[in-house]
Coordinates of C-alpha atoms (C1' of nucleotides) in Angstrom, one line a residue:
Chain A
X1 CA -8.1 -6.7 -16.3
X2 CA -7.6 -10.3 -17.0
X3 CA -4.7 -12.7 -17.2
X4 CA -3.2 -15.9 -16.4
X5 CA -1.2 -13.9 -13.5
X6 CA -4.9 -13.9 -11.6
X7 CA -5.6 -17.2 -10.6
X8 CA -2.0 -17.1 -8.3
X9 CA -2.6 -13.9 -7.0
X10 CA -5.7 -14.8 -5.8
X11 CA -4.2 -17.9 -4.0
X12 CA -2.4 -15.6 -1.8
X13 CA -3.3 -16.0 1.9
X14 CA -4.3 -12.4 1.5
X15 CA -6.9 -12.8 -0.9
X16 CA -8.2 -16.5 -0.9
X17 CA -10.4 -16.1 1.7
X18 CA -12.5 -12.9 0.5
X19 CA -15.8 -12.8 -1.6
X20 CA -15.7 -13.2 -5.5
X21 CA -17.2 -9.9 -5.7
X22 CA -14.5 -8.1 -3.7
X23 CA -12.1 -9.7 -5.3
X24 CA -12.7 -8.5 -8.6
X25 CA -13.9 -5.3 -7.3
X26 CA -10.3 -5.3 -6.2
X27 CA -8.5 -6.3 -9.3
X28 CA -11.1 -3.9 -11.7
X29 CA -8.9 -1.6 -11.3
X30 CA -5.5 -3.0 -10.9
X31 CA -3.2 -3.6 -13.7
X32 CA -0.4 -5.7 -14.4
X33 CA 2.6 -4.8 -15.9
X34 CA 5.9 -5.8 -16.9
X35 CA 8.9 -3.6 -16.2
X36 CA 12.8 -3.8 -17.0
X37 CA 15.5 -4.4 -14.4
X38 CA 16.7 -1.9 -12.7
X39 CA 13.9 0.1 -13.4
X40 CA 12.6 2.2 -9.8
X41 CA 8.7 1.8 -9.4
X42 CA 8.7 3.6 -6.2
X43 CA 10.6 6.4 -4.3
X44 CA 10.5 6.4 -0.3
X45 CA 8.8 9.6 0.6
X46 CA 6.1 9.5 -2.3
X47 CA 2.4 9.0 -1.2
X48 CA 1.4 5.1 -1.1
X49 CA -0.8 5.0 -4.2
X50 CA -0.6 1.4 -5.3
X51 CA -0.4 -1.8 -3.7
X52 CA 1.8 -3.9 -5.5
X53 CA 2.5 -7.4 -6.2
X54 CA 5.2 -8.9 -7.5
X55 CA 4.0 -12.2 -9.8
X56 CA 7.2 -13.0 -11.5
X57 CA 10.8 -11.7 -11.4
X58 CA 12.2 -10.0 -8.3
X59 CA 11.6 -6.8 -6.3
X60 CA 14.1 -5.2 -4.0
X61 CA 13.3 -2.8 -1.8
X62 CA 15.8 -0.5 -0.1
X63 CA 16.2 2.5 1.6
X64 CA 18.2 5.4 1.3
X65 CA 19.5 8.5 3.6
X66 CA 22.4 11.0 3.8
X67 CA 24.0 9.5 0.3
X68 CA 24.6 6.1 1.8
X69 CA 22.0 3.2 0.3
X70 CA 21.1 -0.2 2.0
X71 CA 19.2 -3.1 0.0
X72 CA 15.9 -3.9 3.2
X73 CA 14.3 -7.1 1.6
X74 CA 14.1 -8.9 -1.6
X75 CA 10.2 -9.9 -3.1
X76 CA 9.8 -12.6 -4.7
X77 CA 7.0 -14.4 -6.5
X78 CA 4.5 -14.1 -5.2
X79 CA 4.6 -11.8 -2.8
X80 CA 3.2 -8.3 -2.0
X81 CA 4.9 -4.9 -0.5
X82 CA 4.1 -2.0 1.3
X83 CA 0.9 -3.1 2.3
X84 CA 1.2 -0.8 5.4
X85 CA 2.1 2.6 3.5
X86 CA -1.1 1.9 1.7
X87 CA -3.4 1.3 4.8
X88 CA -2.3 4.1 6.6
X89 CA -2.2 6.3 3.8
X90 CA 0.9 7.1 4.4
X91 CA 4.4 7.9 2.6
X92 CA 6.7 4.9 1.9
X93 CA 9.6 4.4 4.4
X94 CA 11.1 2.2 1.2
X95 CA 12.2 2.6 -2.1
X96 CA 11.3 -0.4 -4.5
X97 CA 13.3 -1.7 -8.0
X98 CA 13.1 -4.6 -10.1
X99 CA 16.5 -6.7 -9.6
X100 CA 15.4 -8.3 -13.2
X101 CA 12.9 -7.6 -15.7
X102 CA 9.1 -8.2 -13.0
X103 CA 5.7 -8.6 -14.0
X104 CA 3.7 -6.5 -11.3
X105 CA 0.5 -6.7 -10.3
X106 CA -0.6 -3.0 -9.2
X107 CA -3.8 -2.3 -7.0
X108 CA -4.6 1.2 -6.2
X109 CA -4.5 2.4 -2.8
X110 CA -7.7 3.8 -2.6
X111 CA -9.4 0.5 -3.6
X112 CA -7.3 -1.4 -1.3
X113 CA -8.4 0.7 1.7
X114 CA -12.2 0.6 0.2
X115 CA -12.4 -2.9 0.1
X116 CA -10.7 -3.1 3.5
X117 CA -13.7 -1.2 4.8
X118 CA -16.1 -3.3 2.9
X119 CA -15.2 -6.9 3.4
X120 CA -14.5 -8.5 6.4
X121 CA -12.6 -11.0 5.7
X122 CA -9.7 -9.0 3.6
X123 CA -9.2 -7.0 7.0
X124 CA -8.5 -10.1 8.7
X125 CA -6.2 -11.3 6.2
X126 CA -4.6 -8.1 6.2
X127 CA -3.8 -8.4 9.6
X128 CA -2.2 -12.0 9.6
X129 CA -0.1 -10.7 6.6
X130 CA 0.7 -7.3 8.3
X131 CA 1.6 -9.3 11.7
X132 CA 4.3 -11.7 9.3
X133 CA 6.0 -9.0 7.7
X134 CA 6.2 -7.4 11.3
X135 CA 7.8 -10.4 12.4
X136 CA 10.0 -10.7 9.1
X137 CA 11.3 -7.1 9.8
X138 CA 12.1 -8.1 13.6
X139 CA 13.8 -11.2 12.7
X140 CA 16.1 -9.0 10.1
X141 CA 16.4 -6.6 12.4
X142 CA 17.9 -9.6 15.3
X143 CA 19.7 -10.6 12.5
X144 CA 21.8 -7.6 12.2
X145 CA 22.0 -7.1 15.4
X146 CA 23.1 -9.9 17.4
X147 CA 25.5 -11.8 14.6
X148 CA 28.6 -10.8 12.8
X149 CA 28.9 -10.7 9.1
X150 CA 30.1 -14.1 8.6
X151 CA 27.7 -15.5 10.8
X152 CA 25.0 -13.5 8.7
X153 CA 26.4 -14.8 5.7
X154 CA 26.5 -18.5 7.0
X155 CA 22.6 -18.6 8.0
X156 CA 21.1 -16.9 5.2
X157 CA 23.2 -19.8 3.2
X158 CA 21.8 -22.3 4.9
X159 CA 18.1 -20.5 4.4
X160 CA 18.2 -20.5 0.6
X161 CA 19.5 -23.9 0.7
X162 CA 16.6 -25.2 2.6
X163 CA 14.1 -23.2 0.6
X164 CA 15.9 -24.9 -2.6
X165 CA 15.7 -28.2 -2.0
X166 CA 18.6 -29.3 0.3
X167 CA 20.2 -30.7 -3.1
X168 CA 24.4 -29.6 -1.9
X169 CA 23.9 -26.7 -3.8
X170 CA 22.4 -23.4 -4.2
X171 CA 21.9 -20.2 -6.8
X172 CA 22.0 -17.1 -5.8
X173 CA 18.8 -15.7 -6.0
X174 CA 20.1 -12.1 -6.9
X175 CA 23.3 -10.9 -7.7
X176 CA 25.9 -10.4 -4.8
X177 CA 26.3 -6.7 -4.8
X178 CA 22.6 -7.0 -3.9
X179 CA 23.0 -9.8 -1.4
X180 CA 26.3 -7.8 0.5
X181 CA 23.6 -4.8 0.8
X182 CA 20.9 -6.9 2.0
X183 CA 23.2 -8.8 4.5
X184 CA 24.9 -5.3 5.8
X185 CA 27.9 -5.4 4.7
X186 CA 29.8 -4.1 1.5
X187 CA 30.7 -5.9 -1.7
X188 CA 34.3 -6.7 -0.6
X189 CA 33.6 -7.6 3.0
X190 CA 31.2 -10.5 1.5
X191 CA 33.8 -11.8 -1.2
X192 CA 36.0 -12.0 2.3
X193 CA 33.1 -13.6 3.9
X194 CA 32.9 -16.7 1.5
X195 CA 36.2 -17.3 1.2
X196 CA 36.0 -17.2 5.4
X197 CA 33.5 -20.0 5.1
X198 CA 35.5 -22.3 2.8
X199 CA 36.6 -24.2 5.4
X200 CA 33.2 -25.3 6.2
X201 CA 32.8 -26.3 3.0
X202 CA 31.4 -23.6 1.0
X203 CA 32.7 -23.0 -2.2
X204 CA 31.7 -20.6 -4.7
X205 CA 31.2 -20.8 -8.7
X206 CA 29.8 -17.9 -9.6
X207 CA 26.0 -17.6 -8.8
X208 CA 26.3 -21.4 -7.6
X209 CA 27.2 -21.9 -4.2
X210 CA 28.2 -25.5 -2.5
X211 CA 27.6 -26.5 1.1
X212 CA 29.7 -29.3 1.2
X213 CA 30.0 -30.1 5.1
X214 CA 26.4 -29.0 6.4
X215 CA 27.5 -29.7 10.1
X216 CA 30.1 -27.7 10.4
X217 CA 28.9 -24.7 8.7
X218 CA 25.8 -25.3 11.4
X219 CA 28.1 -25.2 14.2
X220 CA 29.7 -21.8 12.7
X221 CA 26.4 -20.0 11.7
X222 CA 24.7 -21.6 15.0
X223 CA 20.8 -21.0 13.0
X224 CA 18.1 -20.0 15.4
X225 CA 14.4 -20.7 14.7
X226 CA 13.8 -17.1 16.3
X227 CA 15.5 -15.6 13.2
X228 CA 16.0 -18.2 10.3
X229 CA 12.8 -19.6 10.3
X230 CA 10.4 -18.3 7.9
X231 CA 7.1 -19.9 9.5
X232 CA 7.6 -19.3 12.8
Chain B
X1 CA -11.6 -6.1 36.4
X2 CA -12.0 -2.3 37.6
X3 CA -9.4 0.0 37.7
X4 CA -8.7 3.9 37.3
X5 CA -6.0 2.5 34.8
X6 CA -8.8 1.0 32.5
X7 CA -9.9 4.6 30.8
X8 CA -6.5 5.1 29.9
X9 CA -6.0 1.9 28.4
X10 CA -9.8 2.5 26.8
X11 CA -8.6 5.2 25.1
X12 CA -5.4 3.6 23.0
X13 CA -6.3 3.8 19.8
X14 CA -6.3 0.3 19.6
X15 CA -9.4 -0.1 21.7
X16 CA -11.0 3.6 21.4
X17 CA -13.2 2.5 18.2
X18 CA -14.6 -0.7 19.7
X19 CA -18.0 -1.5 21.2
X20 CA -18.6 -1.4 25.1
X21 CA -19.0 -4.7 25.3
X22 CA -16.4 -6.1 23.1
X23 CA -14.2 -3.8 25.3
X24 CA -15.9 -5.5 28.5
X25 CA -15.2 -8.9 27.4
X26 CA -11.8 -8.0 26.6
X27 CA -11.3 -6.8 30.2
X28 CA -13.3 -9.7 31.8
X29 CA -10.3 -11.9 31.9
X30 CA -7.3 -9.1 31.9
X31 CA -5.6 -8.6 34.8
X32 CA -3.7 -6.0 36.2
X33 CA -0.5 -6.4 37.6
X34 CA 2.5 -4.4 38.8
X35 CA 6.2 -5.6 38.4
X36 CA 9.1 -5.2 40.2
X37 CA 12.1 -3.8 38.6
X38 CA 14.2 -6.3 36.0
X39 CA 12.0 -9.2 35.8
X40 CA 11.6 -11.2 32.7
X41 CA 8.2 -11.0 31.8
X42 CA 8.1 -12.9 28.8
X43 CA 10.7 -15.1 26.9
X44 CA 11.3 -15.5 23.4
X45 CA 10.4 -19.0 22.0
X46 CA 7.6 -19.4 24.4
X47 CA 4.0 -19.3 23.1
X48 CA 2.2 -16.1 23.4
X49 CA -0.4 -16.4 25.8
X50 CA -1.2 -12.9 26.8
X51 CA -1.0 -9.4 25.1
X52 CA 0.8 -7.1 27.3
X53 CA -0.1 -3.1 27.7
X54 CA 2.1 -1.0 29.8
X55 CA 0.2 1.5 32.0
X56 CA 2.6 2.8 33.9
X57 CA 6.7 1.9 34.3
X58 CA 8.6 1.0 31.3
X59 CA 9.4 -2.4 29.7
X60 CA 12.3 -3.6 27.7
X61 CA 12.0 -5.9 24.8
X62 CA 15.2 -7.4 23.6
X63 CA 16.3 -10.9 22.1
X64 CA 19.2 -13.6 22.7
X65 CA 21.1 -15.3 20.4
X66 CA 24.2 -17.5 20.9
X67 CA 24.7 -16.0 24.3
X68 CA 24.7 -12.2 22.8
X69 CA 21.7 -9.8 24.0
X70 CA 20.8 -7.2 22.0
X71 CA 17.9 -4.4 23.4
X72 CA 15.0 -4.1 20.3
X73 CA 12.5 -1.7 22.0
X74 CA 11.1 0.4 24.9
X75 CA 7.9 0.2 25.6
X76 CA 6.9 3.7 27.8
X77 CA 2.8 4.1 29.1
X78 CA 0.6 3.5 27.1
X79 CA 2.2 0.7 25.0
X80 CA 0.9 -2.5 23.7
X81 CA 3.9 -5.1 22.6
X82 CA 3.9 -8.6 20.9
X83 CA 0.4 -8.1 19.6
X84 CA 1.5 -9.8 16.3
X85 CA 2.6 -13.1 18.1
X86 CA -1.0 -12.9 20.3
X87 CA -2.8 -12.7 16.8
X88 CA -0.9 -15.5 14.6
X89 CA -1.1 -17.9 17.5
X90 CA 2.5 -17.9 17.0
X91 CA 5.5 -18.1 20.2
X92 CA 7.6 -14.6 20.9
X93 CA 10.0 -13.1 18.9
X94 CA 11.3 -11.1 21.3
X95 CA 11.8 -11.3 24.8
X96 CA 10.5 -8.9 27.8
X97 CA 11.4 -7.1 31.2
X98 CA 10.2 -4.3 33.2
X99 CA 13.2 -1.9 33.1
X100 CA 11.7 0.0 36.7
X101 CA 8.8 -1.0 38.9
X102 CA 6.0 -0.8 35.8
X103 CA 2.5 -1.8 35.8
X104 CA 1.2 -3.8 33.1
X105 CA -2.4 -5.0 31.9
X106 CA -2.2 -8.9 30.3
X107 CA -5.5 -10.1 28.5
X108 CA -5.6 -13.5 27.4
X109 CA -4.3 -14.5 23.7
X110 CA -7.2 -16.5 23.4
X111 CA -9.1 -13.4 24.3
X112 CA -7.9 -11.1 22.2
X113 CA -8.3 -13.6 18.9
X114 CA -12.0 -14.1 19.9
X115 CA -12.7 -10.5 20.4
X116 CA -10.4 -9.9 17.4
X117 CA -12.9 -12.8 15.2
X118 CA -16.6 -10.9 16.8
X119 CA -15.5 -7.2 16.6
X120 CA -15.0 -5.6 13.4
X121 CA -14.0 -2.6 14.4
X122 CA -11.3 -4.1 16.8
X123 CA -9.9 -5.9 13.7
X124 CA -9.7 -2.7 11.9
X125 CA -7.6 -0.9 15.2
X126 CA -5.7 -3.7 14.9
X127 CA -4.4 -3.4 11.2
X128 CA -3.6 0.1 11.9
X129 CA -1.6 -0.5 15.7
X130 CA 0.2 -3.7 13.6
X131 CA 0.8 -1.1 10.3
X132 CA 2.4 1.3 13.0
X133 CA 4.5 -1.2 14.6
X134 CA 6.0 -2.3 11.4
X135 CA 7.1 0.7 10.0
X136 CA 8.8 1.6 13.5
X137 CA 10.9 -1.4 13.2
X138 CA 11.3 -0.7 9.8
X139 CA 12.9 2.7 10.5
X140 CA 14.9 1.0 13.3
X141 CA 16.6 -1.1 10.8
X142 CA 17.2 1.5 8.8
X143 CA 18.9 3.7 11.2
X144 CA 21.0 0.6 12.0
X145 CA 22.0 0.2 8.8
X146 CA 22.3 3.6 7.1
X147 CA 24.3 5.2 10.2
X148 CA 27.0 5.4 12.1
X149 CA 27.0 5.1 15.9
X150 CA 27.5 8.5 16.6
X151 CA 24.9 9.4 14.1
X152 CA 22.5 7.2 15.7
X153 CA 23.2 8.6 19.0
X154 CA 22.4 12.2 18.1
X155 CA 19.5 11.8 16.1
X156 CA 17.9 9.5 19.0
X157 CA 18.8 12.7 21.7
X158 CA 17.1 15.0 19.0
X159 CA 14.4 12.6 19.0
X160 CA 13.7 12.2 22.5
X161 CA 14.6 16.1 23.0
X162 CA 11.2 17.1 21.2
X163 CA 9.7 14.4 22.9
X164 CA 10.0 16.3 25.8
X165 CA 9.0 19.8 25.2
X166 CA 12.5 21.4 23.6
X167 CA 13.7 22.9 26.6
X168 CA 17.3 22.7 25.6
X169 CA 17.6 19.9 27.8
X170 CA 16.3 15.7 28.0
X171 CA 16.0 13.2 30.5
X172 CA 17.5 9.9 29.4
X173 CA 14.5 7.4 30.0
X174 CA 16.5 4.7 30.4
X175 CA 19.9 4.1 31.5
X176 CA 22.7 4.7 29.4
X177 CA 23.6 0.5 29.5
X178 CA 20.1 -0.1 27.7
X179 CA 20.3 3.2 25.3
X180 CA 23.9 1.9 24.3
X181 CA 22.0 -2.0 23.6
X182 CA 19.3 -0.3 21.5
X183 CA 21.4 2.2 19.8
X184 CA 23.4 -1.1 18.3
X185 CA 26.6 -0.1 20.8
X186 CA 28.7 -1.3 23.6
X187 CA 28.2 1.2 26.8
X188 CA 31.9 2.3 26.3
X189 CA 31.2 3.4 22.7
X190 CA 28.3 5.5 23.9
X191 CA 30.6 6.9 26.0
X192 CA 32.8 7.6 23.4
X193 CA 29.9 8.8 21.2
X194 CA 28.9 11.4 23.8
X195 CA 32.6 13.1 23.9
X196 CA 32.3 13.2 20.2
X197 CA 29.3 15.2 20.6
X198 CA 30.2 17.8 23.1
X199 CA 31.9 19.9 20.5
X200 CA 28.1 19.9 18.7
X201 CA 26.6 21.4 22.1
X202 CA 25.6 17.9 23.5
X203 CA 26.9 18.3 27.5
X204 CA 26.0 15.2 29.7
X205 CA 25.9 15.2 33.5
X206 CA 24.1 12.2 34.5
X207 CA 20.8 11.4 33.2
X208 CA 20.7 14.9 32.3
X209 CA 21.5 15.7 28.6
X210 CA 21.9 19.3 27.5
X211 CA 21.2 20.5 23.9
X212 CA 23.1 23.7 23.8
X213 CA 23.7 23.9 19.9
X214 CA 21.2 22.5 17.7
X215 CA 21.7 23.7 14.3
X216 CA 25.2 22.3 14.5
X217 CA 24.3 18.9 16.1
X218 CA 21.5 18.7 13.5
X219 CA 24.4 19.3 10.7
X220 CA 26.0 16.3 12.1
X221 CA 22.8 13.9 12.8
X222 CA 20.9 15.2 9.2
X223 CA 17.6 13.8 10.7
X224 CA 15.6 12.2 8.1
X225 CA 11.5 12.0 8.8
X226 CA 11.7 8.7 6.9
X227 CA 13.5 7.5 10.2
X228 CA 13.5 9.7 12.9
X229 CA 9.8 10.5 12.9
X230 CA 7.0 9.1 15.2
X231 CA 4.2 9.9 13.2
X232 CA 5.1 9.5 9.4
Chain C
dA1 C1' 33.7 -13.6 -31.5
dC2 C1' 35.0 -9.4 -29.6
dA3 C1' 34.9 -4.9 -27.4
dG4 C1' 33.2 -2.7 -23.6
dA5 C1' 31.0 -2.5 -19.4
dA6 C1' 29.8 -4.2 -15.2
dA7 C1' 30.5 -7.2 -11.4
dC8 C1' 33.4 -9.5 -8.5
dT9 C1' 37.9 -10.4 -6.1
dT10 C1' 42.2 -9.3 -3.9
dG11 C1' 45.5 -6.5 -1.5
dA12 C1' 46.8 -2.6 1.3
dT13 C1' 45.2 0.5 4.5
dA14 C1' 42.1 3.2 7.3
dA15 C1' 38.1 3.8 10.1
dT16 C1' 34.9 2.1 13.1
dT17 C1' 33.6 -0.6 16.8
dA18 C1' 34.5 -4.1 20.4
dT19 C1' 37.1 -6.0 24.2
dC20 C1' 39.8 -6.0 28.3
dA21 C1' 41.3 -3.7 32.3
dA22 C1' 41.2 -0.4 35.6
dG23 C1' 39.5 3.7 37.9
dG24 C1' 35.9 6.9 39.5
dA25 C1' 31.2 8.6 40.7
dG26 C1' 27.0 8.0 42.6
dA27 C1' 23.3 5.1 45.0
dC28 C1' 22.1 2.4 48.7
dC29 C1' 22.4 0.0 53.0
dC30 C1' 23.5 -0.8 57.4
Chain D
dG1 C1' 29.8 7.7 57.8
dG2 C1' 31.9 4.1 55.6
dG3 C1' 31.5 0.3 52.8
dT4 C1' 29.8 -2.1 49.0
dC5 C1' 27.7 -2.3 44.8
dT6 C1' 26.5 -1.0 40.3
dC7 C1' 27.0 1.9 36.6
dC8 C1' 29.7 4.7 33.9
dT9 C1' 34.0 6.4 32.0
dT10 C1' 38.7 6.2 30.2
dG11 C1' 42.8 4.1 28.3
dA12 C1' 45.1 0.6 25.7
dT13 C1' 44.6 -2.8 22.4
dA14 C1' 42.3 -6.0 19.3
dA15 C1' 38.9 -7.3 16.1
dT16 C1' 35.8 -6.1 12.7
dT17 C1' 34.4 -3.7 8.9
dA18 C1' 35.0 -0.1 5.3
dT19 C1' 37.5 2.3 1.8
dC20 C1' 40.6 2.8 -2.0
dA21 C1' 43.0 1.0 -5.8
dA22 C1' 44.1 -2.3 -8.9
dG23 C1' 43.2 -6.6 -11.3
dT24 C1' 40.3 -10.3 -13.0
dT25 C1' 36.3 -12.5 -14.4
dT26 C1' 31.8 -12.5 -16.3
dC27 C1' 28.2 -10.7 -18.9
dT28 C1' 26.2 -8.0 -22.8
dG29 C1' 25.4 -6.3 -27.1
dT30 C1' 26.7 -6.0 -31.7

DNA sequence: ACAGAAACTTGATAATTATCAAGGAGACCC
DNA sequence: GGGTCTCCTTGATAATTATCAAGTTTCTGT
């Protein structure tokens, strides 16, 4: 397998720091593919075959249980999931779709584990990756936990404005049925939620969103490193 | 450090794979130390400077946020927590305190990153305790957002009832304050959740919880191995 | 450009969960 | 043994969130 796709996969803190030769040892057998939206690549329960990466488009993972269905975490370019099913050989707790039409980078579990065994430093980059997504989880899971829905709403606003630029305005990165899931709440509870937050000077067009009075919609949403911040 | 706690720490899977003396040096500078009921052991925010391991007692992790409190985990013998702040060098996500008198092991951060940079097999242990600690939080956040209180409440008593043998009746580990906190409830709404149940067999008389009708409670909890069990 | 579908919004209402206030049970201490 | 304290429970009420039922807008494909 080769492609243009490689080069950026292989700058992910994952991967840069292994040997040539496990990396394409690695990526001999992986594929890359392109999917529709919508399209489910993986089913929670199913034995973890592949390790996937996600190298353009969007992934959401979600969960489902007694008929009810909530969206877990959106992946983005580039970024991989269920590195843990694969390691522990294990089933996936998660369900995974493409939000849009997603170019995937697929690795098969088996090699993943292999390689693991074999090279040294992919274990230890495995780990600090592992120990991030822990820490993502946790900080979703405070999230939910410890702040209303508005408040929920309010932060993760103020997140994707930061990781756009700061430029007064934002797009949605995915569509809001989507977003409600992710933020635990239902479609009509986060149409309430913004207009909730237009007196702090948020105002909605669409996929666009304004924050038009930064301060105050601080001093609602009340951010906290703990749980906002992506780094720490 | 010697101790009659140390084989029983030796034998976590975390450390059961390493070398003697990787083991050794890891216990050079680890200290053993027992706590008093309710004292903070860690705070969230503050740089992680030891990994903790409870040996005996239990220990409450939880996290603050604009003056709410919310309970995240129990830690019961033989339990490591905030191993993935220790190994990214990173501060606490979460916040900890001995829930009884509890006796708890600390080794250095520093430590445990050297040991974790020399010993390849420690590394390994490590990727698989971190894997495991992921998906539980995983399936914590999704029986927080795919249930209802009650829901949550019985599946956690079926949970803990084959925990401790299925003889028709459990032991609450914890008091009902903290369940109601990590269940994602006020203590009056586990009260309330309880009465709900006793028409599904569930009869409370203290700490003591009885289990008289199964089947039916399982009707109502529909316990899903995606989230309810340990080892999956 | 237009029809049809899907996504989003709004209003009305219901269910769930939280808050406030008070009472009761049990543990612990002198 | 009585008092005090904490924890738990219950009742009344309020706030939050979900559901149901239209509308409205936006997107898509032809």
């Amino acid at each position: 397998m080769r492609s243009s796709d490689l080069p950026q996969v292989r700058s992910l803190s994952l991967f840069d720091d292994m040997d040539d030769s496990s990396f394409d040892a690695l990526m001999q057998t992986a594929y890359l593919q392109v999917f529709p939206a919508q399209l489910e690549l993986i089913t929670e329960g199913d034995p973890a075959d592949f390790l996937y990466i996600v190298t353009e488009g969007c992934v959401e993972l979600f969960a489902r249980s007694n008929g009810r269905e909530s969206t877990m975490a959106m992946v983005r370019p580039v970024g991989t999931f269920i590195l843990a099913a694969v390691l522990k050989d294990a089933v996936y707790l998660m369900s995974a779709r493409t939000a849009q039409r997603s170019k995937v980078l697929l690795i098969p579990s088996e090699n993943v584990r292999d390689i693991f065994q074999k090279d040294e430093q992919f274990a230890r980059s495995i780990v600090v990756e592992l120990a991030n997504c822990y820490r993502s989880v946790v900080k979703e899971h405070k999230d939910l936990k410890l702040r209303s829905a508005v408040e929920r709403l309010a932060n993760r606003l103020i997140r994707m404005h930061k990781q756009q630029g700061e430029s007064g305005t934002l797009t949605l990165p995915f569509d809001k049925r989507t977003l409600a899931s992710l933020l635990g709440m239902t479609p009509e509870n986060l149409s309430r939620a913004f207009n909730t937050l237009r007196p702090y000077g948020v105002d909605v067009d669409g996929m666009t969103i304004g924050l038009n009075d930064i301060k105050s919609l601080e001093t609602l949403a009340k951010p906290n490193v703990l749980i906002d911040d992506q780094l720490t």
